[in-house]
Tab-separated table of C-alpha atoms in Angstrom:
chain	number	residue	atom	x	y	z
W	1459	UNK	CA	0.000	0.000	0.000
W	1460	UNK	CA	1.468	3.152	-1.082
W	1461	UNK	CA	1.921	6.659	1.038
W	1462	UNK	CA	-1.668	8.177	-0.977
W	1463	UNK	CA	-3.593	5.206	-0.107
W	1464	UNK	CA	-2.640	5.414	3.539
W	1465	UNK	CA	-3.623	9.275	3.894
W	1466	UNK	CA	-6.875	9.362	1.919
W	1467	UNK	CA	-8.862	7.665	4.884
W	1468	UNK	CA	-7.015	10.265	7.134
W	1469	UNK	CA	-7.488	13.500	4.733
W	1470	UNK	CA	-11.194	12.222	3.659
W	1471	UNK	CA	-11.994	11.947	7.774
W	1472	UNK	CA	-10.425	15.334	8.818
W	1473	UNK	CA	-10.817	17.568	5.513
W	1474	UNK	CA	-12.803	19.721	7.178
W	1475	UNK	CA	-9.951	20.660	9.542
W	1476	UNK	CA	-8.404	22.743	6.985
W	1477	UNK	CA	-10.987	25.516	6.305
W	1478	UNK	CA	-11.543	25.635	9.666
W	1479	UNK	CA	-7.683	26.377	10.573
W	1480	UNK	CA	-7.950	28.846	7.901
W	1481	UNK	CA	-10.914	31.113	9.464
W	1482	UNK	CA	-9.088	30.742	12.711
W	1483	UNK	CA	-5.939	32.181	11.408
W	1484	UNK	CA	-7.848	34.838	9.671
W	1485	UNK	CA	-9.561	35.353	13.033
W	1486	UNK	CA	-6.321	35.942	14.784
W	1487	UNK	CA	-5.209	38.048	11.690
W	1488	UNK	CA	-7.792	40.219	11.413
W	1489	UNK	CA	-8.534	40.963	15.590
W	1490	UNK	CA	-6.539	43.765	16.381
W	1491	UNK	CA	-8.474	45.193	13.226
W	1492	UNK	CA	-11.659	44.262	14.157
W	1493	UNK	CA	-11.053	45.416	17.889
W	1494	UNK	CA	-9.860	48.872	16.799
W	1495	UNK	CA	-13.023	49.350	14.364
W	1496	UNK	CA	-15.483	48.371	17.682
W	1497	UNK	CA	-13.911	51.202	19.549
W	1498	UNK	CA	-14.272	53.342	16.843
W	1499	UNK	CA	-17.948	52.207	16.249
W	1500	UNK	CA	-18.772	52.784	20.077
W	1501	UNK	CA	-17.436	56.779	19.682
W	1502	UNK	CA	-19.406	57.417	16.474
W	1503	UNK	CA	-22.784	56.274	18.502
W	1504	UNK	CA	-21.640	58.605	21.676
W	1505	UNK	CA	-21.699	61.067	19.016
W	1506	UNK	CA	-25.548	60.378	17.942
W	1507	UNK	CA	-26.273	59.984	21.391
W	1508	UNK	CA	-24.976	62.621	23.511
W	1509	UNK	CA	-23.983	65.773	21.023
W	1510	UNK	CA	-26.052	68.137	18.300
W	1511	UNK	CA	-26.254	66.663	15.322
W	1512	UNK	CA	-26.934	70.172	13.967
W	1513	UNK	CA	-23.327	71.224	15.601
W	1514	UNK	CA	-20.990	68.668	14.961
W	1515	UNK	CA	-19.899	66.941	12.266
W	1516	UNK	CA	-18.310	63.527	12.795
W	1517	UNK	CA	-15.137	62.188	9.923
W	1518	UNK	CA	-14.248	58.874	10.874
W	1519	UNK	CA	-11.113	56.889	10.144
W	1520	UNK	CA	-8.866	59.412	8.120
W	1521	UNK	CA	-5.603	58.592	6.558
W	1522	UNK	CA	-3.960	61.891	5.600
W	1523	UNK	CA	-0.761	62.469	3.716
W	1524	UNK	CA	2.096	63.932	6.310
W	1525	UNK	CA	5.221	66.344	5.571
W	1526	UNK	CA	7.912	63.425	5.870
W	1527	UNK	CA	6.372	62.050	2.360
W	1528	UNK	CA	4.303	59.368	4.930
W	1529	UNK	CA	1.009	58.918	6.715
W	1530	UNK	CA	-0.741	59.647	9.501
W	1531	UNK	CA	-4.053	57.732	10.569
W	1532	UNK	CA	-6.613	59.606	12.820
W	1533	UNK	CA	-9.441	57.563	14.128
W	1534	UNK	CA	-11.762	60.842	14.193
W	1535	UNK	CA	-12.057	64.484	13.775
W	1536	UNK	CA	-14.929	66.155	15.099
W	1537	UNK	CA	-15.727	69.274	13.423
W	1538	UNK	CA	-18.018	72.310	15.549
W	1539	UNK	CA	-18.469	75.880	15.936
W	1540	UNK	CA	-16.321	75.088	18.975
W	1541	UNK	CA	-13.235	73.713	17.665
W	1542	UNK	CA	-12.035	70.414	16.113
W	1543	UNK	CA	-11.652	67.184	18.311
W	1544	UNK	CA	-9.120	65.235	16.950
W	1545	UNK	CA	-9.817	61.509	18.419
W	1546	UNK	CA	-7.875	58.828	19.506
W	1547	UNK	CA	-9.235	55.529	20.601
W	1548	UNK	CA	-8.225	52.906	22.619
W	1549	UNK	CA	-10.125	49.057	22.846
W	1550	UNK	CA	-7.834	48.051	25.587
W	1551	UNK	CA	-9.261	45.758	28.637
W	1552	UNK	CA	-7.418	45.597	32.037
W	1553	UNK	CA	-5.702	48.351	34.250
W	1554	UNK	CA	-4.515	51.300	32.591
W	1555	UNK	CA	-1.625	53.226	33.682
W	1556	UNK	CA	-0.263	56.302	32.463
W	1557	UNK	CA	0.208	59.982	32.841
W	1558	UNK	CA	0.595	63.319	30.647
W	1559	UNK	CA	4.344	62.781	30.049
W	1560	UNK	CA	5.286	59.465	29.885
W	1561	UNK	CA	6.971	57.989	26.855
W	1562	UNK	CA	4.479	54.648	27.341
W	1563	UNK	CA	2.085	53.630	29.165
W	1564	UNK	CA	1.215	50.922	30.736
W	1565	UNK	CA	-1.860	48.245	30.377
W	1566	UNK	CA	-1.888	45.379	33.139
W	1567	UNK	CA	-4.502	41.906	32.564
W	1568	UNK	CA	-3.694	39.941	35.464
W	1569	UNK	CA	0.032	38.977	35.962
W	1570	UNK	CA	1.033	40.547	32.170
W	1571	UNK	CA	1.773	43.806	31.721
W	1572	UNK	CA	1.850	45.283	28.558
W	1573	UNK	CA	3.725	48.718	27.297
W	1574	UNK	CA	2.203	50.717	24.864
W	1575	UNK	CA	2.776	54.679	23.092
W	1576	UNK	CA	1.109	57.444	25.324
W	1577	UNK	CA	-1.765	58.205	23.256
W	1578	UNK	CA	-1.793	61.771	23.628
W	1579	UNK	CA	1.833	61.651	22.360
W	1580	UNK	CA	0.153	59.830	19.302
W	1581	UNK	CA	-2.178	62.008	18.864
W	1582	UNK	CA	0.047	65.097	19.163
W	1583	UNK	CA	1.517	63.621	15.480
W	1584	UNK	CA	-2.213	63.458	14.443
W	1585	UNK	CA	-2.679	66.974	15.589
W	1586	UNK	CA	0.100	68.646	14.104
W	1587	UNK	CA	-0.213	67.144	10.632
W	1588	UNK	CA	-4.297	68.565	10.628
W	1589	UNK	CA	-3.083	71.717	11.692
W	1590	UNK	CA	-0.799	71.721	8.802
W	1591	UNK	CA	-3.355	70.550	6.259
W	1592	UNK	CA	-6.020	73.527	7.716
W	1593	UNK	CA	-2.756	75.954	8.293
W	1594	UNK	CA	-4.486	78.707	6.110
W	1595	UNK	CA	-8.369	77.987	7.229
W	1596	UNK	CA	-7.977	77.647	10.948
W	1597	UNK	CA	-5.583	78.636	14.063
W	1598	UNK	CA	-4.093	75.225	15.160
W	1599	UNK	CA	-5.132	76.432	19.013
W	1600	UNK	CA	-8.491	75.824	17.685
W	1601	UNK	CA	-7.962	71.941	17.752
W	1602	UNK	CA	-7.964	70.370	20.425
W	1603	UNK	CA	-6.740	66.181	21.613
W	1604	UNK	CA	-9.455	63.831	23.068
W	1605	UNK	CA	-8.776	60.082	23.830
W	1606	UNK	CA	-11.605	57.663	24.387
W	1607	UNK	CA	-10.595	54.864	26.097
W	1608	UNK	CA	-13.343	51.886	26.180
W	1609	UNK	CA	-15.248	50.990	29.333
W	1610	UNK	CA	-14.026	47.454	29.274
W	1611	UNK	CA	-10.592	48.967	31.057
W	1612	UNK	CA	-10.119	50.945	34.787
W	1613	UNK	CA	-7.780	53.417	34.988
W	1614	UNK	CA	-5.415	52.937	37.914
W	1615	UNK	CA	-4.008	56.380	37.863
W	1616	UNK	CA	-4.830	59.605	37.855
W	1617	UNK	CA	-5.095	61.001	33.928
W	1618	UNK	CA	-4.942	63.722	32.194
W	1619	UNK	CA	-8.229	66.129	31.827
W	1620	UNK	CA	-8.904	64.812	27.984
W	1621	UNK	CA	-8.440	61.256	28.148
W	1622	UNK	CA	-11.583	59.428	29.066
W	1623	UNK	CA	-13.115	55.909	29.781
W	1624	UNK	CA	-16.457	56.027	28.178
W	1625	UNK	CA	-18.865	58.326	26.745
W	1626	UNK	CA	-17.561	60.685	29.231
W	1627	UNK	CA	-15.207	62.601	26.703
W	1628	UNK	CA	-18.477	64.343	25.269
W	1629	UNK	CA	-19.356	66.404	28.299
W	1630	UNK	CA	-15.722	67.804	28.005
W	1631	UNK	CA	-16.673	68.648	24.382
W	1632	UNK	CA	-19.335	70.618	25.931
W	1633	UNK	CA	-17.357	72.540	27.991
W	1634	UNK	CA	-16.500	74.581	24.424
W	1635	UNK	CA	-19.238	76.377	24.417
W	1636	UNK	CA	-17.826	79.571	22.851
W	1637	UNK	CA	-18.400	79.485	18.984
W	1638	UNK	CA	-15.210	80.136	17.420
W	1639	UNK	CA	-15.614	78.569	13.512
W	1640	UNK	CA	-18.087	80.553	11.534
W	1641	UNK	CA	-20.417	77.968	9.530
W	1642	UNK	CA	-18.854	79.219	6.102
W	1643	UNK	CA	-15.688	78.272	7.228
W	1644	UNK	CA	-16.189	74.872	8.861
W	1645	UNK	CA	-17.359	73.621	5.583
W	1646	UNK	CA	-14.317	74.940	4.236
W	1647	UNK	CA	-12.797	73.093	6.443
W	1648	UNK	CA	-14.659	69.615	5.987
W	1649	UNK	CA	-14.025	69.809	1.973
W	1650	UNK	CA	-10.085	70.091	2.657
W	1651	UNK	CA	-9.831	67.438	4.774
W	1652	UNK	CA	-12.351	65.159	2.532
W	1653	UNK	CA	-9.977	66.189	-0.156
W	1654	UNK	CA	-6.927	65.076	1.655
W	1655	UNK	CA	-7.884	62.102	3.021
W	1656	UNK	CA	-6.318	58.488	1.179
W	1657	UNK	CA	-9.222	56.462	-0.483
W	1658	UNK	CA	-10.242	53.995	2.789
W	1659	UNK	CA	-9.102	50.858	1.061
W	1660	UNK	CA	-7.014	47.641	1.950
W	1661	UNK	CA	-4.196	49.214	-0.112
W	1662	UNK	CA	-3.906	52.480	2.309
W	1663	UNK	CA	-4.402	50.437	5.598
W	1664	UNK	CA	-1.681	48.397	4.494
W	1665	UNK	CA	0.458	51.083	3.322
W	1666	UNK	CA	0.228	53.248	6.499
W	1667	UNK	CA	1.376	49.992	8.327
W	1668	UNK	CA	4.374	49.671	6.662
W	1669	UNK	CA	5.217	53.441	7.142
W	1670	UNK	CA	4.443	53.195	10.699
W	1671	UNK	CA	6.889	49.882	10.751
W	1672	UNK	CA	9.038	51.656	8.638
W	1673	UNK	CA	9.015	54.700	11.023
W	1674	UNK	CA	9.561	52.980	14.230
W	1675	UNK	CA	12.632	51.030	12.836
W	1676	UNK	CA	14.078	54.401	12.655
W	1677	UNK	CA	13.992	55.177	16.257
């Protein structure tokens, strides 16, 4: 009996093995994805929720072009009479630890702890590269850092005044209450950065990971 005779009972028994190692590795593949879109899901319904529709204007999941001929990736930009909210969030789970000026922070699940880039160093990049796309629209003290962490984490220390856990970040939105952005201009505003913004493909996500690899090799 030859080597093909002896594995077709085996393969013909356990064929279906195979797809189903495939979805798992695509599972595992695609998670940190798939996690990252659920936080950003959960901020675009505090927006419906909890702010004016009439008053702000919510662009989610914007890849813009940056000075250094790379990318930058902004989960959201909230657009009002008020300012703009540029919005970083975080789908972490666990105890968060972390303050203003630390290089990393720190997210604990049980015995593992976990390092990870301050966000509101992160979203200082995001920050400066929309204040350089709106440089002759807007004032760049006009926009403002927010970051949303999810509820399934507790923070263990004390954090800064715009970095939340929760829908909690939108009553600091509405502490802006002065109106600062005439209507003309904060559809000026919206068409630049619609204009900017990469086409939200597989291609861009893909190329804005390799410039972020490429970026941190540099360091």
């Amino acid at each position: 009996m030859n080597t093909s005779q002896i594995l077709a009972p085996i393969f013909s028994q356990l064929w279906w093995m195979i797809p189903l190692f495939l979805i798992v590795g695509a599972i595992k593949a695609f998670k940190p994805f798939l996690k990252g879109k659920m936080g950003e899901f959960e901020v675009s319904a505090h927006v419906k929720l909890y702010l004016d529709k009439e008053k702000y204007t919510l662009l989610n999941d914007c890849t813009l072009p940056d000075e250094a001929n790379s990318t930058t990736q902004i989960d959201h930009i909230l657009l009002s009479p008020y300012g703009i909210f540029v919005i970083e969030t975080k789908n972490y789970k666990g105890w968060i630890f972390g303050s203003e000026r630390q290089k990393t922070w720190t997210q604990k699940i049980y015995k593992k702890s976990y390092k990870f880039q301050n966000p509101l160093h992160q979203n200082f990049k995001h920050e400066k590269v929309l204040a350089e796309i709106l440089a002759d629209i807007v004032e760049a003290d006009l926009i403002h850092s927010v970051v949303v962490f999810m509820p399934d984490c507790e923070f263990k220390t004390e954090m800064p005044k715009n970095v939340f856990r929760g829908a909690g970040w939108t009553d600091y939105v509405k502490t802006f209450k002065q109106e600062v952005i005439p209507s003309t201009k904060l559809k000026r505003i919206q068409l630049r950065i619609e204009k900017e913004i990469l086409e939200k493909s597989w291609k861009t996500n893909r190329q804005h990971v390799q410039n972020l690899k490429h970026r941190h090799s540099e360091i």
